[in-house]
Amino acid sequence: MKALVKVTLKNGVLDPQGKAIHQALGSLGFDGIDQVRQGKLIEIDLNENDEAKAHAQVEKMCEKLLANMVIENYSIELEAS
Amino acid sequence: MKAAVIVFPGSNCDRDVAVSLKDAMGCDADMVWHGDAEIPKTDLIVLPGGFSYGDYLRCGAMAAQSPIMKDVVTKANSGVPVLGICNGFQLLTEAGLLPGAMLRNANLKYLCKDVHLRVERNDTIFSRHYTQGDVIKIPIAHHDGNFFADAKTLAQLEDRNLIAFRYCDSGGKITDEANPNGSANNIAGIYNENGTILGLMPHPERLADIQLGGVDGKTMFSSLVETLH
């Protein structure tokens, strides 16, 4: 299976890079943007075909390394590879 | 006194801090490779500045999983003093030895300059040769030094007097203008509950010799040596 892990900053955590993107979009004429938040997308190819097992495995990866739970949230999407 | 400096791939202040330690202790520090399983018997562990593992994923995130970190955590929890400078501070938060996390600098710039710090406490092994309220000048050199902690954690740090240094102006005032990176409450460094672990973004080893333009950082090493000898 393939896991797509999205790591984003928690609400309330300042995102200076998101702010800079927001400003840049504004200066390009893209109006009507309330907020921009940026994060990371991590693709993991797993040799596990059981969805529940794959999910549990990736969750552990997130908690241990991929996300810093002080400032970040994560979400996991699985798809057949 | 014995000190151990942990060397990660990408550390670049390991030798500088070893020179400062040698100057203060009169003997060489042990340089311990991150892939080792155990630190030789030591009175102080130093996690140096640099860009361990190229700062991939998050600053300090990879280094926190290095084999040697198990022993760092065990020794730190048993009371061996730990000093984390810059990348070392980021690493201490990633390893869970200090609370909070470091975000990208608020102005998005890599900052490399001297800053003023106010010494918040002088009753720890790291700070006894300073005077409380002293304004000292130490360089910073980082891209991700914007200290963040949630409101509850920040309140705990304040209530329990765990702030080591704050960014201030030359007169010691804690102002937004004197905050180079957007850190919460102008925090430049914090202690653990027992005052045995210190993490700070500024580099005391870079102003620890008169030939480098100042000795405000040297005071930290002389404080440590007097206590730990």
Short mmCIF file of C-alpha atoms in Angstrom, two decimals:
data_model
loop_
_atom_site.label_atom_id
_atom_site.label_comp_id
_atom_site.label_asym_id
_atom_site.label_seq_id
_atom_site.Cartn_x
_atom_site.Cartn_y
_atom_site.Cartn_z
CA MET A 1 0.00 0.00 0.00
CA LYS A 2 0.95 3.60 -0.31
CA ALA A 3 0.52 5.92 2.66
CA LEU A 4 0.14 9.67 2.23
CA VAL A 5 0.98 11.42 5.48
CA LYS A 6 -0.03 15.06 5.76
CA VAL A 7 1.75 17.00 8.50
CA THR A 8 0.32 20.43 9.30
CA LEU A 9 0.89 23.01 11.99
CA LYS A 10 -1.72 23.00 14.74
CA ASN A 11 -4.26 25.79 14.90
CA GLY A 12 -2.83 28.66 16.89
CA VAL A 13 0.77 27.87 15.94
CA LEU A 14 2.24 30.77 14.00
CA ASP A 15 3.07 29.83 10.41
CA PRO A 16 5.42 32.52 9.07
CA GLN A 17 5.93 30.60 5.82
CA GLY A 18 2.18 30.40 5.25
CA LYS A 19 1.97 34.16 5.90
CA ALA A 20 4.70 34.84 3.35
CA ILE A 21 2.88 32.70 0.75
CA HIS A 22 -0.33 34.59 1.55
CA GLN A 23 1.43 37.92 0.93
CA ALA A 24 3.01 36.68 -2.29
CA LEU A 25 -0.34 35.47 -3.60
CA GLY A 26 -1.85 38.84 -2.67
CA SER A 27 0.85 40.69 -4.60
CA LEU A 28 0.11 38.50 -7.63
CA GLY A 29 -3.48 39.72 -7.54
CA PHE A 30 -5.11 36.71 -5.90
CA ASP A 31 -7.59 38.46 -3.64
CA GLY A 32 -10.06 37.02 -1.22
CA ILE A 33 -7.66 34.74 0.65
CA ASP A 34 -8.35 34.59 4.38
CA GLN A 35 -5.37 32.52 5.40
CA VAL A 36 -2.63 30.24 4.03
CA ARG A 37 -1.14 27.42 6.06
CA GLN A 38 1.62 25.24 4.70
CA GLY A 39 2.72 21.77 5.71
CA LYS A 40 4.41 18.62 4.47
CA LEU A 41 3.27 15.64 2.45
CA ILE A 42 5.21 12.43 2.99
CA GLU A 43 4.65 9.45 0.67
CA ILE A 44 5.52 6.05 2.04
CA ASP A 45 5.43 2.85 -0.02
CA LEU A 46 4.68 -0.04 2.31
CA ASN A 47 4.91 -3.74 1.60
CA GLU A 48 1.86 -4.26 3.79
CA ASN A 49 -1.50 -4.95 2.15
CA ASP A 50 -3.70 -5.08 5.23
CA GLU A 51 -5.17 -1.63 5.64
CA ALA A 52 -5.61 -1.75 9.41
CA LYS A 53 -2.07 -2.99 9.95
CA ALA A 54 -0.67 -0.40 7.55
CA HIS A 55 -2.56 2.36 9.32
CA ALA A 56 -1.30 1.29 12.73
CA GLN A 57 2.25 1.12 11.43
CA VAL A 58 2.15 4.59 9.88
CA GLU A 59 0.51 6.03 12.99
CA LYS A 60 3.50 4.85 15.02
CA MET A 61 5.86 6.45 12.49
CA CYS A 62 4.01 9.74 12.85
CA GLU A 63 4.10 9.72 16.63
CA LYS A 64 7.76 8.73 16.80
CA LEU A 65 9.30 10.78 14.01
CA LEU A 66 7.22 12.27 11.23
CA ALA A 67 5.27 14.81 13.30
CA ASN A 68 6.23 16.87 16.33
CA MET A 69 3.07 16.65 18.40
CA VAL A 70 3.90 19.88 20.25
CA ILE A 71 3.30 21.94 17.13
CA GLU A 72 1.95 19.62 14.43
CA ASN A 73 -1.01 17.41 13.53
CA TYR A 74 -0.95 14.58 11.07
CA SER A 75 -3.44 12.72 8.92
CA ILE A 76 -2.97 9.44 7.10
CA GLU A 77 -4.46 8.37 3.77
CA LEU A 78 -3.91 4.90 2.42
CA GLU A 79 -4.24 3.81 -1.17
CA ALA A 80 -3.51 0.60 -3.02
CA SER A 81 -0.15 0.84 -4.76
CA MET B 1 35.94 17.32 35.57
CA LYS B 2 35.07 15.30 32.47
CA ALA B 3 32.82 16.50 29.67
CA ALA B 4 31.45 14.71 26.62
CA VAL B 5 30.53 16.47 23.38
CA ILE B 6 28.19 14.45 21.17
CA VAL B 7 29.09 14.70 17.49
CA PHE B 8 26.33 14.21 14.90
CA PRO B 9 26.76 14.23 11.14
CA GLY B 10 26.30 17.94 10.44
CA SER B 11 27.40 19.25 13.85
CA ASN B 12 29.64 22.26 13.26
CA CYS B 13 30.14 23.82 16.69
CA ASP B 14 31.40 20.65 18.36
CA ARG B 15 35.06 21.65 18.19
CA ASP B 16 34.37 25.24 19.22
CA VAL B 17 32.60 24.09 22.37
CA ALA B 18 35.36 21.55 23.03
CA VAL B 19 37.91 24.38 22.91
CA SER B 20 35.84 26.44 25.35
CA LEU B 21 35.51 23.45 27.68
CA LYS B 22 39.22 22.66 27.50
CA ASP B 23 40.03 26.26 28.26
CA ALA B 24 37.81 26.14 31.36
CA MET B 25 38.54 22.55 32.51
CA GLY B 26 42.20 22.25 31.61
CA CYS B 27 41.66 18.91 29.90
CA ASP B 28 40.21 17.58 26.66
CA ALA B 29 36.52 16.77 26.35
CA ASP B 30 35.53 13.33 25.05
CA MET B 31 34.15 13.60 21.52
CA VAL B 32 31.42 10.95 21.29
CA TRP B 33 30.07 9.84 17.90
CA HIS B 34 26.28 9.77 17.59
CA GLY B 35 26.33 6.14 16.46
CA ASP B 36 27.92 4.96 19.73
CA ALA B 37 25.70 3.23 22.25
CA GLU B 38 27.21 4.68 25.40
CA ILE B 39 28.86 7.85 26.66
CA PRO B 40 31.98 7.25 28.79
CA LYS B 41 31.57 8.31 32.41
CA THR B 42 31.15 12.07 32.37
CA ASP B 43 30.13 15.06 34.49
CA LEU B 44 28.58 17.00 31.62
CA ILE B 45 27.04 16.17 28.25
CA VAL B 46 27.06 18.82 25.53
CA LEU B 47 24.82 18.69 22.46
CA PRO B 48 26.53 21.15 20.13
CA GLY B 49 25.27 23.54 17.49
CA GLY B 50 25.13 22.74 13.80
CA PHE B 51 22.80 21.15 11.31
CA SER B 52 22.56 17.55 12.42
CA TYR B 53 21.32 15.38 9.55
CA GLY B 54 21.02 18.53 7.43
CA ASP B 55 18.01 19.62 9.52
CA TYR B 56 15.96 17.20 7.41
CA LEU B 57 12.30 16.77 8.40
CA ARG B 58 12.66 19.15 11.38
CA CYS B 59 15.72 20.56 13.16
CA GLY B 60 16.95 17.93 15.59
CA ALA B 61 14.27 15.38 14.68
CA MET B 62 16.64 12.83 13.14
CA ALA B 63 19.38 13.35 15.71
CA ALA B 64 16.85 12.70 18.49
CA GLN B 65 16.60 9.13 17.12
CA SER B 66 20.38 8.55 17.02
CA PRO B 67 21.66 5.51 18.96
CA ILE B 68 23.58 7.69 21.45
CA MET B 69 20.43 9.61 22.43
CA LYS B 70 19.10 6.67 24.46
CA ASP B 71 22.10 7.02 26.75
CA VAL B 72 21.82 10.83 26.77
CA VAL B 73 18.20 10.53 27.95
CA THR B 74 19.08 7.88 30.57
CA LYS B 75 21.99 9.91 31.94
CA ALA B 76 20.02 13.18 31.83
CA ASN B 77 17.19 11.54 33.78
CA SER B 78 19.67 10.28 36.35
CA GLY B 79 20.92 13.83 36.90
CA VAL B 80 23.95 14.18 34.63
CA PRO B 81 23.93 17.84 33.47
CA VAL B 82 23.19 18.43 29.79
CA LEU B 83 23.88 21.61 27.84
CA GLY B 84 22.20 21.95 24.45
CA ILE B 85 23.31 24.86 22.30
CA CYS B 86 21.30 25.95 19.23
CA ASN B 87 20.78 22.68 17.30
CA GLY B 88 21.39 21.03 20.69
CA PHE B 89 18.43 22.96 22.15
CA GLN B 90 16.24 21.95 19.20
CA LEU B 91 17.36 18.39 19.81
CA LEU B 92 16.53 18.53 23.53
CA THR B 93 12.95 19.53 22.71
CA GLU B 94 12.67 16.84 20.02
CA ALA B 95 13.96 14.25 22.50
CA GLY B 96 11.43 15.39 25.09
CA LEU B 97 14.06 16.45 27.64
CA LEU B 98 12.83 20.05 27.48
CA PRO B 99 9.31 21.27 26.67
CA GLY B 100 8.24 23.31 23.64
CA ALA B 101 9.44 23.34 20.06
CA MET B 102 11.30 25.65 17.70
CA LEU B 103 9.52 27.23 14.76
CA ARG B 104 10.98 29.03 11.74
CA ASN B 105 12.13 32.57 12.71
CA ALA B 106 9.17 34.95 12.52
CA ASN B 107 10.86 37.05 9.80
CA LEU B 108 11.82 33.86 7.90
CA LYS B 109 15.47 34.90 7.82
CA TYR B 110 18.55 33.04 8.92
CA LEU B 111 19.91 35.26 11.68
CA CYS B 112 23.59 35.48 12.51
CA LYS B 113 24.42 38.34 14.86
CA ASP B 114 25.20 39.30 18.43
CA VAL B 115 22.17 39.72 20.66
CA HIS B 116 21.68 40.90 24.23
CA LEU B 117 20.37 38.45 26.78
CA ARG B 118 19.12 39.01 30.29
CA VAL B 119 20.27 36.42 32.81
CA GLU B 120 17.07 35.34 34.55
CA ARG B 121 18.66 33.08 37.18
CA ASN B 122 22.10 32.71 38.66
CA ASP B 123 21.37 29.82 41.01
CA THR B 124 22.11 26.99 38.58
CA ILE B 125 25.30 25.13 37.73
CA PHE B 126 25.35 26.92 34.37
CA SER B 127 24.84 30.44 35.64
CA ARG B 128 26.39 30.87 39.07
CA HIS B 129 29.15 33.16 37.82
CA TYR B 130 26.61 35.54 36.27
CA THR B 131 24.57 38.01 38.30
CA GLN B 132 20.81 37.81 38.08
CA GLY B 133 19.60 40.55 35.74
CA ASP B 134 23.01 40.80 34.02
CA VAL B 135 22.82 41.83 30.37
CA ILE B 136 25.24 39.74 28.34
CA LYS B 137 26.10 39.70 24.65
CA ILE B 138 26.16 36.34 22.84
CA PRO B 139 25.81 35.54 19.13
CA ILE B 140 22.86 33.71 17.59
CA ALA B 141 23.07 31.80 14.32
CA HIS B 142 19.86 30.02 13.38
CA HIS B 143 16.90 29.81 11.04
CA ASP B 144 14.56 27.99 13.41
CA GLY B 145 14.88 29.55 16.85
CA ASN B 146 11.37 30.83 17.38
CA PHE B 147 10.54 29.16 20.70
CA PHE B 148 6.96 27.95 20.92
CA ALA B 149 5.06 26.28 23.72
CA ASP B 150 1.33 26.14 24.38
CA ALA B 151 -0.15 28.58 26.90
CA LYS B 152 -0.18 26.04 29.72
CA THR B 153 3.46 25.03 29.21
CA LEU B 154 4.55 28.66 28.98
CA ALA B 155 2.74 29.47 32.22
CA GLN B 156 4.49 26.52 33.90
CA LEU B 157 7.89 27.67 32.65
CA GLU B 158 7.22 31.14 34.03
CA ASP B 159 5.66 30.04 37.33
CA ARG B 160 8.42 27.57 38.08
CA ASN B 161 11.15 30.04 37.17
CA LEU B 162 12.57 27.84 34.40
CA ILE B 163 13.52 30.62 31.99
CA ALA B 164 17.30 30.84 31.74
CA PHE B 165 17.81 33.76 29.36
CA ARG B 166 15.58 36.23 27.53
CA TYR B 167 16.32 38.41 24.52
CA CYS B 168 16.52 42.02 25.68
CA ASP B 169 17.82 45.41 24.60
CA SER B 170 21.21 46.70 25.74
CA GLY B 171 19.58 48.13 28.87
CA GLY B 172 18.01 44.80 29.82
CA LYS B 173 14.46 45.68 28.76
CA ILE B 174 12.41 42.80 27.34
CA THR B 175 10.85 44.31 24.23
CA ASP B 176 9.43 43.06 20.93
CA GLU B 177 12.15 44.97 19.08
CA ALA B 178 14.82 43.07 21.01
CA ASN B 179 13.23 39.72 20.14
CA PRO B 180 15.12 38.57 17.04
CA ASN B 181 13.09 35.53 16.08
CA GLY B 182 9.59 35.84 17.53
CA SER B 183 10.18 33.53 20.51
CA ALA B 184 7.34 33.37 23.03
CA ASN B 185 8.02 35.69 25.99
CA ASN B 186 11.43 36.55 24.44
CA ILE B 187 12.71 33.16 25.61
CA ALA B 188 16.28 32.38 24.49
CA GLY B 189 16.91 29.45 26.84
CA ILE B 190 15.15 27.27 29.39
CA TYR B 191 15.97 24.82 32.19
CA ASN B 192 14.35 21.56 33.17
CA GLU B 193 12.67 21.36 36.60
CA ASN B 194 15.90 20.49 38.42
CA GLY B 195 18.05 23.02 36.62
CA THR B 196 20.35 20.25 35.37
CA ILE B 197 19.43 20.59 31.68
CA LEU B 198 19.87 23.87 29.84
CA GLY B 199 18.87 24.49 26.23
CA LEU B 200 19.62 27.84 24.59
CA MET B 201 19.68 29.16 21.05
CA PRO B 202 22.60 31.64 21.46
CA HIS B 203 26.17 30.31 21.24
CA PRO B 204 28.19 30.96 24.43
CA GLU B 205 31.19 29.14 22.90
CA ARG B 206 31.43 31.81 20.21
CA LEU B 207 32.20 34.59 22.70
CA ALA B 208 34.41 32.74 25.13
CA ASP B 209 37.79 34.21 24.23
CA ILE B 210 38.88 37.85 24.19
CA GLN B 211 40.26 37.28 20.69
CA LEU B 212 36.74 36.55 19.51
CA GLY B 213 35.56 39.93 20.76
CA GLY B 214 34.12 39.05 24.14
CA VAL B 215 34.02 36.63 27.04
CA ASP B 216 30.37 36.72 28.13
CA GLY B 217 30.00 33.10 27.06
CA LYS B 218 33.07 31.96 28.95
CA THR B 219 31.28 32.65 32.24
CA MET B 220 28.96 29.71 31.57
CA PHE B 221 31.85 27.29 31.19
CA SER B 222 33.65 28.60 34.28
CA SER B 223 30.39 28.26 36.26
CA LEU B 224 30.09 24.63 35.17
CA VAL B 225 33.70 23.80 35.94
CA GLU B 226 33.54 25.32 39.42
CA THR B 227 30.48 23.25 40.27
CA LEU B 228 31.34 20.00 38.55
CA HIS B 229 35.11 19.71 39.11
#
